[in-house]
Amino acid sequence: MTLNIGVIGVGMIGQDHVRRLTQVLAGARVAAVTDVDLDRAKSVAAGLPQQAQVHQSGQELIASDDVDAVLVASSGPTHEEYVLACIEAGKQVFCEKPLATTREACERIIDAEVAAGRRLTMVGFMRRYDDGYRGMREVVASGDIGTPLVFHSAHRNPSVPDAVTSAGMVVDTCVHDVDTARFLLGTEVAAVQVAKPRRSSRAAEHLQDPLVLLLEMTDGALVTVEAAVNIGYGYDIRGEIVGESGTVALAESNRIVVKRDGGFGGRVPADWRERFVRAYDVELQAWVDAAAGGASTGPSAWDGYAATVVCDAGVEALESGRRIEVTLRERPGLYGVD
Ligand code: NAP
């Protein structure tokens, strides 16, 4: 069976997912697209190998009988409306992060899924499909390094546009590290603090770059998240878990090592697309395969909710300088345990 997918929002990552669905993955076709910029939607549709319907709105696309499942890649504040409409229509939806931009909006999505009695939403936390992080999780689960005590995560971008804010670094950048911490350690975040190191001279005047989050997990493990978004040398994602009797860390992501002139080196990825290209492919294929069978998989609405609540606490901690406790509602049985 070929899954007919409707894509809402064909900006940067929406177009990348369209390419992926069309050229890389199996079992799916892009049957419909829409964007608030209809000319952009038309131009994306025109580039597809098979005819795709261009809808006037996301709601029209979701309601269309030609669409089996929906991929939402519009800007964050629009996600809630589309995800709720998909749940109402009983259609599987892959929603790029964030699930929604406020705790209340995420809770409305959880309430809708609970009322529907089934999960229909997968959130685009692609790091869960990265070979490195999956390997780290397996090592933790095996018990080989003992109980995890500390997870160090670093998220370094070569540069960011001037429009990026310090709060945006927490919400848009660190959100991946927050989800990774929950995924690797299998517990929730209980409290957040933010430390402000000496500012990089490469950062825009208004930006606190780098910044360091300290996450306290519910079982007492600690997580440090270093976000440095003008690091210059490349896109560098680091991760190390310190256990009671050993450690596990992400290896360098290059596949070769060059030795010359008494030294050795390798490539640092240029950006997130290069670093996580395989993770995005595996992530979306997993969604397509599950959705084709009417099932859901991967990061859930609960995971999207938890990440949004933690990042909101992170912004409050950044702005107030205080330690902010994280309170999550009771986890509905629908979402089980990781
Ligand atoms: P983008 O380039 O701005 O693309 C978003 C597209 O959605 C634009 O074409 C925008 O049109 C359109 N849009 C805005 N409001 C809409 C609406 N109500 N209905 C339909 N389309 C609408 O942004 P992006 O970088 O692709 O990011 C899109 C989403 O993906 C964001 O939530 C972002 O956080 C997420 N993302 C995730 C990752 C990841 O690593 N998982 C990476 C990148 C992005 P206009 O430009 O005219 O507003």
Short mmCIF file of C-alpha atoms and ligand atoms in Angstrom, two decimals:
data_model
loop_
_atom_site.label_atom_id
_atom_site.label_comp_id
_atom_site.label_asym_id
_atom_site.label_seq_id
_atom_site.Cartn_x
_atom_site.Cartn_y
_atom_site.Cartn_z
CA MET A 1 0.00 0.00 0.00
CA THR A 2 1.17 3.51 -0.77
CA LEU A 3 0.40 6.04 1.95
CA ASN A 4 -0.94 9.31 0.54
CA ILE A 5 0.60 12.09 2.57
CA GLY A 6 -0.49 15.70 2.76
CA VAL A 7 2.23 18.18 3.74
CA ILE A 8 1.30 21.41 5.52
CA GLY A 9 4.07 24.01 5.37
CA VAL A 10 6.68 23.67 2.66
CA GLY A 11 9.41 25.97 3.92
CA MET A 12 12.88 24.72 4.74
CA ILE A 13 12.22 21.45 6.53
CA GLY A 14 8.87 20.85 4.82
CA GLN A 15 10.64 20.81 1.44
CA ASP A 16 13.35 18.57 2.85
CA HIS A 17 10.70 16.09 4.04
CA VAL A 18 8.96 16.27 0.63
CA ARG A 19 12.28 15.37 -1.01
CA ARG A 20 12.77 12.56 1.49
CA LEU A 21 9.27 11.14 0.96
CA THR A 22 9.64 11.38 -2.80
CA GLN A 23 13.24 10.30 -3.39
CA VAL A 24 14.46 8.35 -0.38
CA LEU A 25 11.69 6.55 1.48
CA ALA A 26 9.44 3.67 0.48
CA GLY A 27 5.68 3.21 0.76
CA ALA A 28 4.58 6.84 0.57
CA ARG A 29 3.81 9.57 -1.91
CA VAL A 30 3.18 13.27 -1.44
CA ALA A 31 -0.45 13.52 -2.53
CA ALA A 32 -1.16 17.06 -1.41
CA VAL A 33 0.61 20.18 -0.19
CA THR A 34 -0.36 23.53 1.22
CA ASP A 35 1.36 26.57 2.67
CA VAL A 36 0.24 29.99 3.78
CA ASP A 37 2.36 31.04 0.78
CA LEU A 38 0.34 29.30 -1.94
CA ASP A 39 2.86 30.15 -4.66
CA ARG A 40 5.47 28.23 -2.66
CA ALA A 41 3.09 25.28 -2.35
CA LYS A 42 2.39 25.36 -6.09
CA SER A 43 6.06 25.46 -6.93
CA VAL A 44 6.79 22.47 -4.64
CA ALA A 45 3.87 20.54 -6.17
CA ALA A 46 5.14 21.33 -9.66
CA GLY A 47 8.49 19.74 -8.81
CA LEU A 48 6.96 16.41 -7.80
CA PRO A 49 7.15 13.35 -10.09
CA GLN A 50 3.41 12.66 -9.66
CA GLN A 51 0.52 15.07 -9.53
CA ALA A 52 -0.22 16.50 -6.09
CA GLN A 53 -3.21 18.56 -5.06
CA VAL A 54 -2.50 22.09 -3.82
CA HIS A 55 -4.98 22.94 -1.08
CA GLN A 56 -6.02 26.46 -0.11
CA SER A 57 -5.61 25.73 3.59
CA GLY A 58 -4.32 23.14 6.03
CA GLN A 59 -7.84 22.37 7.19
CA GLU A 60 -8.94 21.65 3.62
CA LEU A 61 -5.93 19.36 3.12
CA ILE A 62 -6.65 17.42 6.32
CA ALA A 63 -10.30 16.93 5.34
CA SER A 64 -9.43 15.70 1.84
CA ASP A 65 -10.27 12.06 1.06
CA ASP A 66 -7.07 11.91 -1.01
CA VAL A 67 -4.95 12.35 2.13
CA ASP A 68 -4.35 9.31 4.37
CA ALA A 69 -1.89 10.92 6.79
CA VAL A 70 -0.53 14.42 7.39
CA LEU A 71 2.92 15.91 7.90
CA VAL A 72 2.89 19.28 9.66
CA ALA A 73 5.99 21.41 8.99
CA SER A 74 4.53 24.89 9.27
CA SER A 75 5.76 27.30 11.93
CA GLY A 76 5.37 26.27 15.59
CA PRO A 77 2.38 28.42 16.62
CA THR A 78 0.26 26.83 13.86
CA HIS A 79 0.87 23.22 14.93
CA GLU A 80 -1.89 22.92 17.54
CA GLU A 81 -4.69 23.76 15.12
CA TYR A 82 -3.53 21.24 12.53
CA VAL A 83 -2.73 18.42 14.95
CA LEU A 84 -6.14 18.79 16.61
CA ALA A 85 -7.84 18.70 13.21
CA CYS A 86 -5.94 15.50 12.31
CA ILE A 87 -6.98 13.84 15.56
CA GLU A 88 -10.57 14.91 14.92
CA ALA A 89 -10.36 13.41 11.42
CA GLY A 90 -8.78 10.20 12.77
CA LYS A 91 -5.65 10.70 10.62
CA GLN A 92 -2.10 9.92 11.68
CA VAL A 93 0.00 13.09 11.92
CA PHE A 94 3.73 13.65 11.98
CA CYS A 95 4.29 17.05 13.58
CA GLU A 96 7.66 18.74 13.45
CA LYS A 97 8.80 19.99 16.82
CA PRO A 98 7.45 21.74 18.80
CA LEU A 99 4.22 19.82 19.28
CA ALA A 100 2.78 23.20 20.26
CA THR A 101 4.19 26.36 21.74
CA THR A 102 2.40 26.42 25.10
CA ARG A 103 1.69 23.94 27.88
CA GLU A 104 -2.05 24.53 27.47
CA ALA A 105 -1.98 23.86 23.73
CA CYS A 106 -0.05 20.62 24.27
CA GLU A 107 -2.56 19.60 26.93
CA ARG A 108 -5.44 20.17 24.52
CA ILE A 109 -3.73 17.77 22.09
CA ILE A 110 -3.23 15.18 24.83
CA ASP A 111 -6.88 15.56 25.87
CA ALA A 112 -8.00 15.05 22.27
CA GLU A 113 -5.95 11.86 21.89
CA VAL A 114 -7.15 10.52 25.21
CA ALA A 115 -10.76 11.24 24.15
CA ALA A 116 -10.10 9.50 20.83
CA GLY A 117 -8.71 6.55 22.78
CA ARG A 118 -5.59 6.26 20.64
CA ARG A 119 -2.34 7.92 19.72
CA LEU A 120 -2.35 9.64 16.36
CA THR A 121 0.57 12.06 16.77
CA MET A 122 4.29 11.60 16.35
CA VAL A 123 6.59 14.53 17.15
CA GLY A 124 9.73 15.16 15.08
CA PHE A 125 12.40 14.52 17.67
CA MET A 126 14.70 12.92 15.12
CA ARG A 127 17.63 12.40 17.50
CA ARG A 128 15.78 9.36 18.84
CA TYR A 129 16.53 7.78 15.45
CA ASP A 130 20.23 8.67 15.40
CA ASP A 131 22.51 5.61 15.53
CA GLY A 132 24.72 7.27 18.14
CA TYR A 133 21.98 8.13 20.61
CA ARG A 134 20.31 4.75 20.08
CA GLY A 135 23.61 3.07 20.87
CA MET A 136 24.00 5.16 24.02
CA ARG A 137 20.51 4.21 25.15
CA GLU A 138 21.24 0.52 24.58
CA VAL A 139 24.41 0.76 26.68
CA VAL A 140 22.51 2.41 29.52
CA ALA A 141 19.75 -0.23 29.31
CA SER A 142 22.33 -3.05 29.34
CA GLY A 143 23.61 -1.88 32.71
CA ASP A 144 27.19 -1.96 31.42
CA ILE A 145 28.05 1.48 32.84
CA GLY A 146 25.91 1.21 35.95
CA THR A 147 23.26 3.69 36.99
CA PRO A 148 23.50 6.95 35.01
CA LEU A 149 24.57 9.87 37.17
CA VAL A 150 25.25 12.75 34.78
CA PHE A 151 24.53 13.40 31.09
CA HIS A 152 26.57 16.11 29.37
CA SER A 153 25.03 17.41 26.16
CA ALA A 154 26.50 20.08 23.89
CA HIS A 155 24.74 21.72 20.97
CA ARG A 156 27.03 23.89 18.87
CA ASN A 157 25.98 25.74 15.74
CA PRO A 158 28.48 27.48 13.46
CA SER A 159 26.36 30.65 13.48
CA VAL A 160 22.75 31.81 13.75
CA PRO A 161 20.76 34.64 12.16
CA ASP A 162 20.50 37.91 14.14
CA ALA A 163 16.81 37.19 14.74
CA VAL A 164 17.66 34.34 17.13
CA THR A 165 17.07 35.29 20.77
CA SER A 166 18.40 33.83 24.02
CA ALA A 167 14.92 32.47 24.83
CA GLY A 168 14.82 31.04 21.31
CA MET A 169 18.08 29.20 22.02
CA VAL A 170 16.32 27.42 24.87
CA VAL A 171 13.06 26.74 23.03
CA ASP A 172 14.34 25.92 19.54
CA THR A 173 17.86 24.62 20.16
CA CYS A 174 17.94 23.07 23.63
CA VAL A 175 14.56 21.41 23.08
CA HIS A 176 16.40 18.61 21.28
CA ASP A 177 18.80 18.15 24.21
CA VAL A 178 15.87 18.12 26.63
CA ASP A 179 14.14 15.39 24.65
CA THR A 180 17.41 13.49 24.29
CA ALA A 181 17.92 13.58 28.07
CA ARG A 182 14.42 12.18 28.65
CA PHE A 183 14.99 9.54 25.95
CA LEU A 184 18.40 8.41 27.22
CA LEU A 185 17.72 8.54 30.93
CA GLY A 186 14.07 7.42 30.85
CA THR A 187 12.95 9.91 33.49
CA GLU A 188 11.34 13.34 33.53
CA VAL A 189 12.92 16.70 34.27
CA ALA A 190 12.13 17.99 37.76
CA ALA A 191 13.82 21.42 37.73
CA VAL A 192 15.83 23.74 35.49
CA GLN A 193 18.51 26.34 36.12
CA VAL A 194 20.37 28.40 33.53
CA ALA A 195 23.93 29.66 33.91
CA LYS A 196 25.31 32.46 31.74
CA PRO A 197 29.00 32.07 30.92
CA ARG A 198 31.14 34.87 29.52
CA ARG A 199 29.55 35.90 26.21
CA SER A 200 31.15 35.01 22.90
CA SER A 201 32.42 38.07 21.03
CA ARG A 202 31.03 36.41 17.89
CA ALA A 203 27.45 36.61 19.20
CA ALA A 204 24.98 39.39 18.40
CA GLU A 205 24.76 42.09 21.10
CA HIS A 206 21.40 40.86 22.42
CA LEU A 207 22.35 37.19 22.64
CA GLN A 208 23.47 35.26 25.72
CA ASP A 209 25.74 32.88 23.85
CA PRO A 210 26.77 30.40 25.14
CA LEU A 211 24.35 29.40 27.83
CA VAL A 212 24.30 26.32 30.03
CA LEU A 213 21.17 24.59 31.29
CA LEU A 214 21.26 22.39 34.36
CA LEU A 215 18.41 19.89 34.39
CA GLU A 216 17.59 17.93 37.53
CA MET A 217 15.93 14.65 36.62
CA THR A 218 13.27 13.10 38.85
CA ASP A 219 15.64 10.30 39.94
CA GLY A 220 18.42 12.72 40.92
CA ALA A 221 20.57 12.40 37.78
CA LEU A 222 21.86 15.74 36.46
CA VAL A 223 22.04 16.96 32.87
CA THR A 224 24.20 19.80 31.57
CA VAL A 225 23.23 21.33 28.25
CA GLU A 226 25.76 23.68 26.68
CA ALA A 227 24.30 25.67 23.80
CA ALA A 228 26.85 27.66 21.80
CA VAL A 229 25.41 28.95 18.58
CA ASN A 230 28.25 30.95 17.03
CA ILE A 231 31.03 28.42 17.41
CA GLY A 232 32.28 28.94 13.87
CA TYR A 233 34.00 25.63 13.23
CA GLY A 234 30.90 23.60 12.32
CA TYR A 235 27.79 21.91 13.69
CA ASP A 236 28.97 19.83 16.60
CA ILE A 237 26.70 17.69 18.75
CA ARG A 238 28.31 16.09 21.80
CA GLY A 239 26.88 13.74 24.37
CA GLU A 240 28.34 11.72 27.22
CA ILE A 241 26.67 9.81 30.03
CA VAL A 242 28.63 9.20 33.18
CA GLY A 243 27.46 6.05 34.94
CA GLU A 244 28.50 4.58 38.27
CA SER A 245 31.04 2.28 36.66
CA GLY A 246 31.65 3.59 33.14
CA THR A 247 30.79 6.17 30.52
CA VAL A 248 29.27 6.15 27.06
CA ALA A 249 29.70 8.99 24.60
CA LEU A 250 28.85 9.91 21.02
CA ALA A 251 31.83 9.26 18.78
CA GLU A 252 32.94 11.78 16.19
CA SER A 253 30.42 11.62 13.35
CA ASN A 254 32.94 11.53 10.51
CA ARG A 255 33.58 8.15 8.93
CA ILE A 256 37.24 8.64 8.11
CA VAL A 257 40.30 9.96 9.87
CA VAL A 258 43.01 11.71 7.86
CA LYS A 259 46.56 11.59 9.23
CA ARG A 260 49.18 13.92 7.84
CA ASP A 261 52.03 16.16 8.92
CA GLY A 262 52.15 14.60 12.36
CA GLY A 263 48.46 15.16 13.07
CA PHE A 264 45.07 13.65 12.39
CA GLY A 265 41.65 15.06 11.65
CA GLY A 266 38.21 14.59 10.17
CA ARG A 267 35.19 16.50 9.02
CA VAL A 268 32.82 18.37 11.32
CA PRO A 269 29.29 18.50 9.78
CA ALA A 270 28.34 21.84 8.26
CA ASP A 271 24.83 21.90 9.69
CA TRP A 272 22.03 19.90 11.29
CA ARG A 273 20.86 18.51 7.96
CA GLU A 274 24.24 16.92 7.32
CA ARG A 275 24.67 15.65 10.89
CA PHE A 276 21.22 14.09 11.19
CA VAL A 277 20.45 13.19 7.57
CA ARG A 278 20.16 9.48 8.34
CA ALA A 279 18.16 10.08 11.52
CA TYR A 280 15.56 12.11 9.58
CA ASP A 281 15.27 9.31 6.99
CA VAL A 282 14.88 6.57 9.61
CA GLU A 283 12.46 8.70 11.64
CA LEU A 284 10.11 9.42 8.75
CA GLN A 285 10.25 5.87 7.39
CA ALA A 286 9.24 4.60 10.84
CA TRP A 287 6.26 6.96 10.81
CA VAL A 288 5.25 5.99 7.25
CA ASP A 289 5.44 2.27 8.07
CA ALA A 290 3.41 2.65 11.26
CA ALA A 291 0.85 5.02 9.74
CA ALA A 292 0.33 2.68 6.76
CA GLY A 293 -0.76 0.05 9.26
CA GLY A 294 -2.95 2.54 11.11
CA ALA A 295 -0.60 2.53 14.08
CA SER A 296 1.43 5.21 15.80
CA THR A 297 5.06 5.10 16.84
CA GLY A 298 7.94 7.22 18.09
CA PRO A 299 7.94 10.37 20.20
CA SER A 300 4.38 10.95 21.38
CA ALA A 301 2.25 13.96 22.23
CA TRP A 302 3.34 13.34 25.82
CA ASP A 303 6.98 13.73 24.78
CA GLY A 304 6.12 16.92 22.92
CA TYR A 305 4.25 18.23 25.95
CA ALA A 306 7.06 17.43 28.39
CA ALA A 307 9.66 19.11 26.17
CA THR A 308 7.56 22.27 25.80
CA VAL A 309 6.96 22.51 29.56
CA VAL A 310 10.67 22.02 30.34
CA CYS A 311 11.72 24.63 27.77
CA ASP A 312 9.19 27.11 29.16
CA ALA A 313 10.72 26.53 32.60
CA GLY A 314 14.14 27.04 31.00
CA VAL A 315 13.09 30.42 29.62
CA GLU A 316 11.76 31.42 33.04
CA ALA A 317 15.03 30.29 34.65
CA LEU A 318 17.03 32.24 32.05
CA GLU A 319 15.05 35.42 32.59
CA SER A 320 14.71 35.24 36.39
CA GLY A 321 18.06 33.68 37.29
CA ARG A 322 16.15 31.30 39.56
CA ARG A 323 15.81 27.52 39.77
CA ILE A 324 12.42 26.65 38.28
CA GLU A 325 10.59 23.47 39.20
CA VAL A 326 8.86 21.56 36.43
CA THR A 327 5.40 20.21 37.07
CA LEU A 328 3.81 17.84 34.60
CA ARG A 329 0.23 16.66 34.72
CA GLU A 330 -0.42 12.99 35.43
CA ARG A 331 0.70 10.90 32.49
CA PRO A 332 -2.33 9.28 30.82
CA GLY A 333 -2.12 5.51 30.43
CA LEU A 334 -2.30 5.96 26.65
CA TYR A 335 1.34 7.04 26.69
CA GLY A 336 2.66 4.12 28.73
CA VAL A 337 6.29 4.34 29.78
CA ASP A 338 9.36 4.68 27.56
P1 NAP B 1 10.10 27.83 7.54
O1 NAP B 1 11.21 27.69 6.57
O2 NAP B 1 9.68 29.19 7.98
O3 NAP B 1 8.83 27.06 6.93
C1 NAP B 1 7.55 27.11 7.51
C2 NAP B 1 6.56 27.21 6.37
O4 NAP B 1 5.22 27.17 6.89
C3 NAP B 1 6.69 28.53 5.60
O5 NAP B 1 6.54 28.28 4.23
C4 NAP B 1 5.54 29.35 6.18
O6 NAP B 1 5.12 30.37 5.30
C5 NAP B 1 4.50 28.26 6.33
N1 NAP B 1 3.39 28.61 7.19
C6 NAP B 1 3.34 29.54 8.20
N2 NAP B 1 2.11 29.55 8.76
C7 NAP B 1 1.38 28.62 8.11
C8 NAP B 1 0.05 28.16 8.23
N3 NAP B 1 -0.79 28.67 9.15
N4 NAP B 1 -0.38 27.17 7.40
C9 NAP B 1 0.45 26.65 6.48
N5 NAP B 1 1.73 27.06 6.31
C10 NAP B 1 2.18 28.01 7.12
O7 NAP B 1 10.41 27.04 8.88
P2 NAP B 1 11.21 25.66 9.04
O8 NAP B 1 12.59 25.96 9.46
O9 NAP B 1 10.95 24.80 7.87
O10 NAP B 1 10.50 25.08 10.36
C11 NAP B 1 9.18 24.55 10.31
C12 NAP B 1 8.93 23.74 11.58
O11 NAP B 1 9.87 22.68 11.63
C13 NAP B 1 9.15 24.55 12.88
O12 NAP B 1 8.23 24.14 13.84
C14 NAP B 1 10.57 24.19 13.28
O13 NAP B 1 10.79 24.27 14.68
C15 NAP B 1 10.64 22.74 12.82
N6 NAP B 1 12.02 22.31 12.52
C16 NAP B 1 12.46 21.15 13.07
C17 NAP B 1 13.75 20.74 12.84
C18 NAP B 1 14.26 19.48 13.47
O14 NAP B 1 15.45 19.34 13.63
N7 NAP B 1 13.41 18.54 13.80
C19 NAP B 1 14.60 21.48 12.01
C20 NAP B 1 14.09 22.64 11.41
C21 NAP B 1 12.78 23.04 11.66
P3 NAP B 1 5.72 31.87 5.53
O15 NAP B 1 7.20 31.75 5.34
O16 NAP B 1 5.05 32.70 4.49
O17 NAP B 1 5.36 32.24 6.95
#
